Structures are given as C-alpha cells and as structure tokens.
Coordinates of N, CA and C in Angstrom, one line a residue:
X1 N 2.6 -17.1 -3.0 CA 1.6 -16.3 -3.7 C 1.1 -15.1 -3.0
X2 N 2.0 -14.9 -1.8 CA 1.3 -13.6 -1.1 C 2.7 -12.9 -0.4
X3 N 2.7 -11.7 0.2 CA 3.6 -11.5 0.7 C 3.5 -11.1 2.4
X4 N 2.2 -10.6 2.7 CA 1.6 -10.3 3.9 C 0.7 -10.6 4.4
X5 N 0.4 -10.9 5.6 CA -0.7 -11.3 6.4 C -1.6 -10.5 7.1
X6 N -2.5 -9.8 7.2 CA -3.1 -8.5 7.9 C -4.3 -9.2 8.6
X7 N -4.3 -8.6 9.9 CA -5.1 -9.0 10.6 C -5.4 -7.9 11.4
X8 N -6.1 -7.7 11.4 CA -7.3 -5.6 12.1 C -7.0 -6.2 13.7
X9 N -6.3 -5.0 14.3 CA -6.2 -5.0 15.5 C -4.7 -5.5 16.3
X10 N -3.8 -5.8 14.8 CA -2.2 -6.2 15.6 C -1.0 -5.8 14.5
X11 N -0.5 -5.3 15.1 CA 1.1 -4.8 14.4 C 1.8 -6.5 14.4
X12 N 3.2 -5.6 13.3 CA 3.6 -7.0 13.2 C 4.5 -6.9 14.2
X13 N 5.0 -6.0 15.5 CA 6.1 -6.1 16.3 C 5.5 -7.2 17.3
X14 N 4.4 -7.6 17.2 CA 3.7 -8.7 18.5 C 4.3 -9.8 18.7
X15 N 5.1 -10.5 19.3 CA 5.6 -11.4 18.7 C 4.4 -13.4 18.8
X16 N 3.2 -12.7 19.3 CA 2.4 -13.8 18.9 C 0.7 -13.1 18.8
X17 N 0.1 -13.8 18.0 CA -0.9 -13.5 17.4 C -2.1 -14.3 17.4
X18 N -3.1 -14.3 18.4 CA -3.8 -15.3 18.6 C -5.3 -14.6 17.5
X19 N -5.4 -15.9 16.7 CA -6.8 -15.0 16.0 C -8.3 -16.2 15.9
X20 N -8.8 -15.6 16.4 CA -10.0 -16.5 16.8 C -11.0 -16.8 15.6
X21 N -10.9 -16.1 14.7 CA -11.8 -16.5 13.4 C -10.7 -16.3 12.3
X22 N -10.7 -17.1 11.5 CA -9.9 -17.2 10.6 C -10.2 -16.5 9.5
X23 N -11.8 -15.8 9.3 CA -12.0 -15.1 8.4 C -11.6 -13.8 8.3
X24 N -11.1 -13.8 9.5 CA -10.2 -11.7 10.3 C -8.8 -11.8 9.2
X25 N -8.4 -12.9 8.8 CA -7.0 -13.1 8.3 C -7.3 -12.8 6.7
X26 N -6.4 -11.4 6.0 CA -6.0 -11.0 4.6 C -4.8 -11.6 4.0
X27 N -4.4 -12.0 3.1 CA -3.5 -12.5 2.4 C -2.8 -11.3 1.4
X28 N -1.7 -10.5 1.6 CA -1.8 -9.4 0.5 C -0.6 -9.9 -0.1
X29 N -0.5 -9.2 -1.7 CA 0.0 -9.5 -2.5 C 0.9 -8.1 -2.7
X30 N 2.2 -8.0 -2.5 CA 2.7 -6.7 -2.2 C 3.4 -6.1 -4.0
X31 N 3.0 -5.4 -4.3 CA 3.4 -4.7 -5.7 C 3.7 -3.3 -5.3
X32 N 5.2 -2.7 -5.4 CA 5.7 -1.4 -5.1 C 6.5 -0.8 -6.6
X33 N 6.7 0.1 -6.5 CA 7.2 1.3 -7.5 C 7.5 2.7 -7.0
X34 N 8.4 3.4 -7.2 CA 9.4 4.5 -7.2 C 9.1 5.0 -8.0
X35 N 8.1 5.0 -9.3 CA 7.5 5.9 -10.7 C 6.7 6.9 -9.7
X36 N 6.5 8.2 -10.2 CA 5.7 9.2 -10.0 C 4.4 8.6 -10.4
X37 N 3.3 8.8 -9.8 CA 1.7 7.9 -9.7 C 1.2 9.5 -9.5
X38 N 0.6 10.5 -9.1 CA 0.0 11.0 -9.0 C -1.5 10.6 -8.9
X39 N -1.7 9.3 -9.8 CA -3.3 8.7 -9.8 C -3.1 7.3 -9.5
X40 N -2.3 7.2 -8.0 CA -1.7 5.7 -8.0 C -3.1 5.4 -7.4
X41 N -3.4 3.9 -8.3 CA -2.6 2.7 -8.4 C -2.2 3.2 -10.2
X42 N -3.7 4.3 -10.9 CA -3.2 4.2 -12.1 C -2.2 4.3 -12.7
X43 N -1.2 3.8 -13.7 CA 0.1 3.8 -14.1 C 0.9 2.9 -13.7
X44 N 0.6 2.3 -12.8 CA 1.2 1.2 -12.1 C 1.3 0.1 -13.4
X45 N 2.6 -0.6 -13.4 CA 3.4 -1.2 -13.9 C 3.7 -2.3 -13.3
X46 N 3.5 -3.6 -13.4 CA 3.7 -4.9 -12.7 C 3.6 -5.8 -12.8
X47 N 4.2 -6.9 -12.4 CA 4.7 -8.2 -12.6 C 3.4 -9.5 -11.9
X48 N 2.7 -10.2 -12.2 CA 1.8 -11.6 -11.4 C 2.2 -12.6 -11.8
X49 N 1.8 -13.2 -11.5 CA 1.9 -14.8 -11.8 C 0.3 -15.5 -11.5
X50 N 0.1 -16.5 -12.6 CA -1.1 -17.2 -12.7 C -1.8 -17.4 -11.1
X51 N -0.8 -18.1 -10.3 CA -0.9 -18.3 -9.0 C -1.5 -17.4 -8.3
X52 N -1.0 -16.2 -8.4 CA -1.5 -14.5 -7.3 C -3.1 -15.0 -7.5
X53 N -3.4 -14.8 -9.3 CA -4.9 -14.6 -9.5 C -5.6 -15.5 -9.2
X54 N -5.0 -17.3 -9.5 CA -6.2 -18.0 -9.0 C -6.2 -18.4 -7.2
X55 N -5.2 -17.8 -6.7 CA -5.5 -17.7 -5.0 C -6.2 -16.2 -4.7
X56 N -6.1 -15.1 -5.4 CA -7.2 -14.4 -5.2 C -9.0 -14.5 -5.6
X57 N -9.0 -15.7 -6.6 CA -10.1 -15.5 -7.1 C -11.1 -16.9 -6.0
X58 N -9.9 -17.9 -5.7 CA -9.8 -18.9 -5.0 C -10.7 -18.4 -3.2
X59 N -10.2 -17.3 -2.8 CA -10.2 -17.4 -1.6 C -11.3 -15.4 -1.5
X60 N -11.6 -14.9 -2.2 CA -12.1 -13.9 -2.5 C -11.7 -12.9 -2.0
X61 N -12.6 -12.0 -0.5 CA -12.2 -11.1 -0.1 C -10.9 -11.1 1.2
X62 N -10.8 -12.4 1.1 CA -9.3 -12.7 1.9 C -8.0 -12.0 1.0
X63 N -8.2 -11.8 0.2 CA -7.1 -11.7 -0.5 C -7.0 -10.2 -1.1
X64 N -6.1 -9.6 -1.1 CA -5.7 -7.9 -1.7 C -4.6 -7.8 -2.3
X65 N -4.6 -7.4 -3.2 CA -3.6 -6.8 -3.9 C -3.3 -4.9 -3.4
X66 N -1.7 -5.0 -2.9 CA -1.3 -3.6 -2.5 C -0.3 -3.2 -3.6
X67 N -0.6 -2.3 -3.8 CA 0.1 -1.0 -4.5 C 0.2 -0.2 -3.4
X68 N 2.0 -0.2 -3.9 CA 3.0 1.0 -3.2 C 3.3 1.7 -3.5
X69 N 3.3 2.9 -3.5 CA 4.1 3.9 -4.4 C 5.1 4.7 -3.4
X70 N 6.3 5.0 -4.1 CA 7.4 4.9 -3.0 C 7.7 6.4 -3.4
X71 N 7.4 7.1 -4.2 CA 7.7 8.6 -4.7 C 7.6 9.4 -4.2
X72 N 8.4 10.7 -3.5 CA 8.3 11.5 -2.7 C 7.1 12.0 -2.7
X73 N 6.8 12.6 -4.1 CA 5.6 13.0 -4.6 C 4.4 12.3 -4.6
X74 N 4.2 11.3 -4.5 CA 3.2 10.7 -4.5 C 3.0 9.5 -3.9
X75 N 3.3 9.5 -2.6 CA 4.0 8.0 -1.7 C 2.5 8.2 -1.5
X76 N 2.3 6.5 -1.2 CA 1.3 6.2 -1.1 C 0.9 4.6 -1.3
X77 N -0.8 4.2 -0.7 CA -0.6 2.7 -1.1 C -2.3 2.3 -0.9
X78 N -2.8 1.7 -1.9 CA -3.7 1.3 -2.2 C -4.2 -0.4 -2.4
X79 N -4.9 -0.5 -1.5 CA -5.3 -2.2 -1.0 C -6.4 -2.5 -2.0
X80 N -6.4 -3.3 -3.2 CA -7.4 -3.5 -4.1 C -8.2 -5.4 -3.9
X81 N -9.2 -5.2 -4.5 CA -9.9 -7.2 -4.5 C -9.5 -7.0 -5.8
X82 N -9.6 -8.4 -6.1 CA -9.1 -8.8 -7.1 C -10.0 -8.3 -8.1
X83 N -11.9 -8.2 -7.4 CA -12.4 -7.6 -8.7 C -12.3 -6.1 -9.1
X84 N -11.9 -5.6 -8.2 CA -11.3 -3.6 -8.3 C -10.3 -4.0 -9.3
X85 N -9.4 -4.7 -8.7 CA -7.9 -5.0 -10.2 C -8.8 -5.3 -11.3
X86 N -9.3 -5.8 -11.6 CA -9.7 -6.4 -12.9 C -10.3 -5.2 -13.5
X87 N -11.0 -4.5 -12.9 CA -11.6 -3.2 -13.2 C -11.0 -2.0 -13.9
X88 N -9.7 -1.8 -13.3 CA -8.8 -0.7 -13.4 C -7.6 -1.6 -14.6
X89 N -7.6 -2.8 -15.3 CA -6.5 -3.0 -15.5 C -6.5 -2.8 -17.1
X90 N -5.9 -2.4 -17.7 CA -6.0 -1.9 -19.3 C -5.8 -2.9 -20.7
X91 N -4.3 -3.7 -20.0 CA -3.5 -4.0 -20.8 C -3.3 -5.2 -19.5
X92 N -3.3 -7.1 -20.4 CA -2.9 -8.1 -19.7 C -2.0 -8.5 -20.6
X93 N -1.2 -9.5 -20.5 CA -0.5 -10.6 -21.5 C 0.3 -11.4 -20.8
X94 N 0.4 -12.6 -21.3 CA 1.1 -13.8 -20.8 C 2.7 -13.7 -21.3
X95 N 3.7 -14.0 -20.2 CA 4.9 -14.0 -20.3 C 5.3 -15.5 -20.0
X96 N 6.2 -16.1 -20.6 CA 6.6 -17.3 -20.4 C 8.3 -17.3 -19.7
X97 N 8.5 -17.6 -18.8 CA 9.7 -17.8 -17.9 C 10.0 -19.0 -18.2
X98 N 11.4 -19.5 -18.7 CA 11.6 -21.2 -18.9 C 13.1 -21.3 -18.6
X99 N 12.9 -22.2 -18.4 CA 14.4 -23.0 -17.8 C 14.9 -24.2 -18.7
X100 N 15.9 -24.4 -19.5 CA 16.3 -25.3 -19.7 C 17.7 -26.3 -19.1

C-alpha cells in the first residue's frame, strides 16, 4: 500500500538507517505521469486502491501521496496528506478488478 519510505536527513544510497523515533518515518504512495501538468498535481489522472486510503486515513500524517510529473515541460512532484487529496479531487468512482 506504499511505495516509499522517507525519512528527513538520509538518502536512499545509505546502506543502513538507524531511526530513533518512529514518528520521523513517511509512508509514500508513488503516482507518476508523462501528461503535460502545467498545474500539477491538477489534471493528474490515477489509479488507488481502497487499501492506499484506509492506510492513509489509518496512520494520518505518516502517510503522502506523491505526484510525479515526468514532462519536460512541467517535471515536477508534489507530496500531498490525504486530506489535501481529498480537497483537490473532482471526480471518484469504484472499479472492480475480478478474477475468475
């Protein structure tokens, strides 16, 4: 339900990471795009799963949602809480993925 770990004060080339309060530790949820943004994150286009939301809503400001924007023009990347997302978000709907 996350893709990154960020912790203020260490790159990821370290190969160990000693962290003394556990509350220093972010959980990010990585969401990128190659669309021209000019007003990224607005326009942003993307995929969650129930899971993302209730471990963001679960664990509060541990948790960020990033927007990437990968476009020459408008590279760029924006760390949101979950209640900024909710703020900016227009349009929701449920998709069902099934397996038989």
């Amino acid at each position: 339900a996350f893709d990154l770990i960020r912790v203020p004060g260490h790159i990821n080339s370290e190969s160990e990471i000693t962290v003394a309060d556990a509350d220093q530790i972010t959980l990010v949820e990585l969401k990128t795009t190659q669309k021209h943004l000019p007003e990224c994150p607005r326009g942003f286009f993307f995929g969650a799963t129930e899971n993302e939301f209730d471990l963001a809503r679960r664990i509060g400001d541990q948790y960020r949602f990033c927007f990437v924007c990968l476009h020459p023009e408008s590279r760029g990347f924006h760390l949101l809480s979950l209640e900024e997302l909710e703020g900016l978000i227009r349009t929701k709907r449920t998709q069902y993925q099934i397996n038989l």
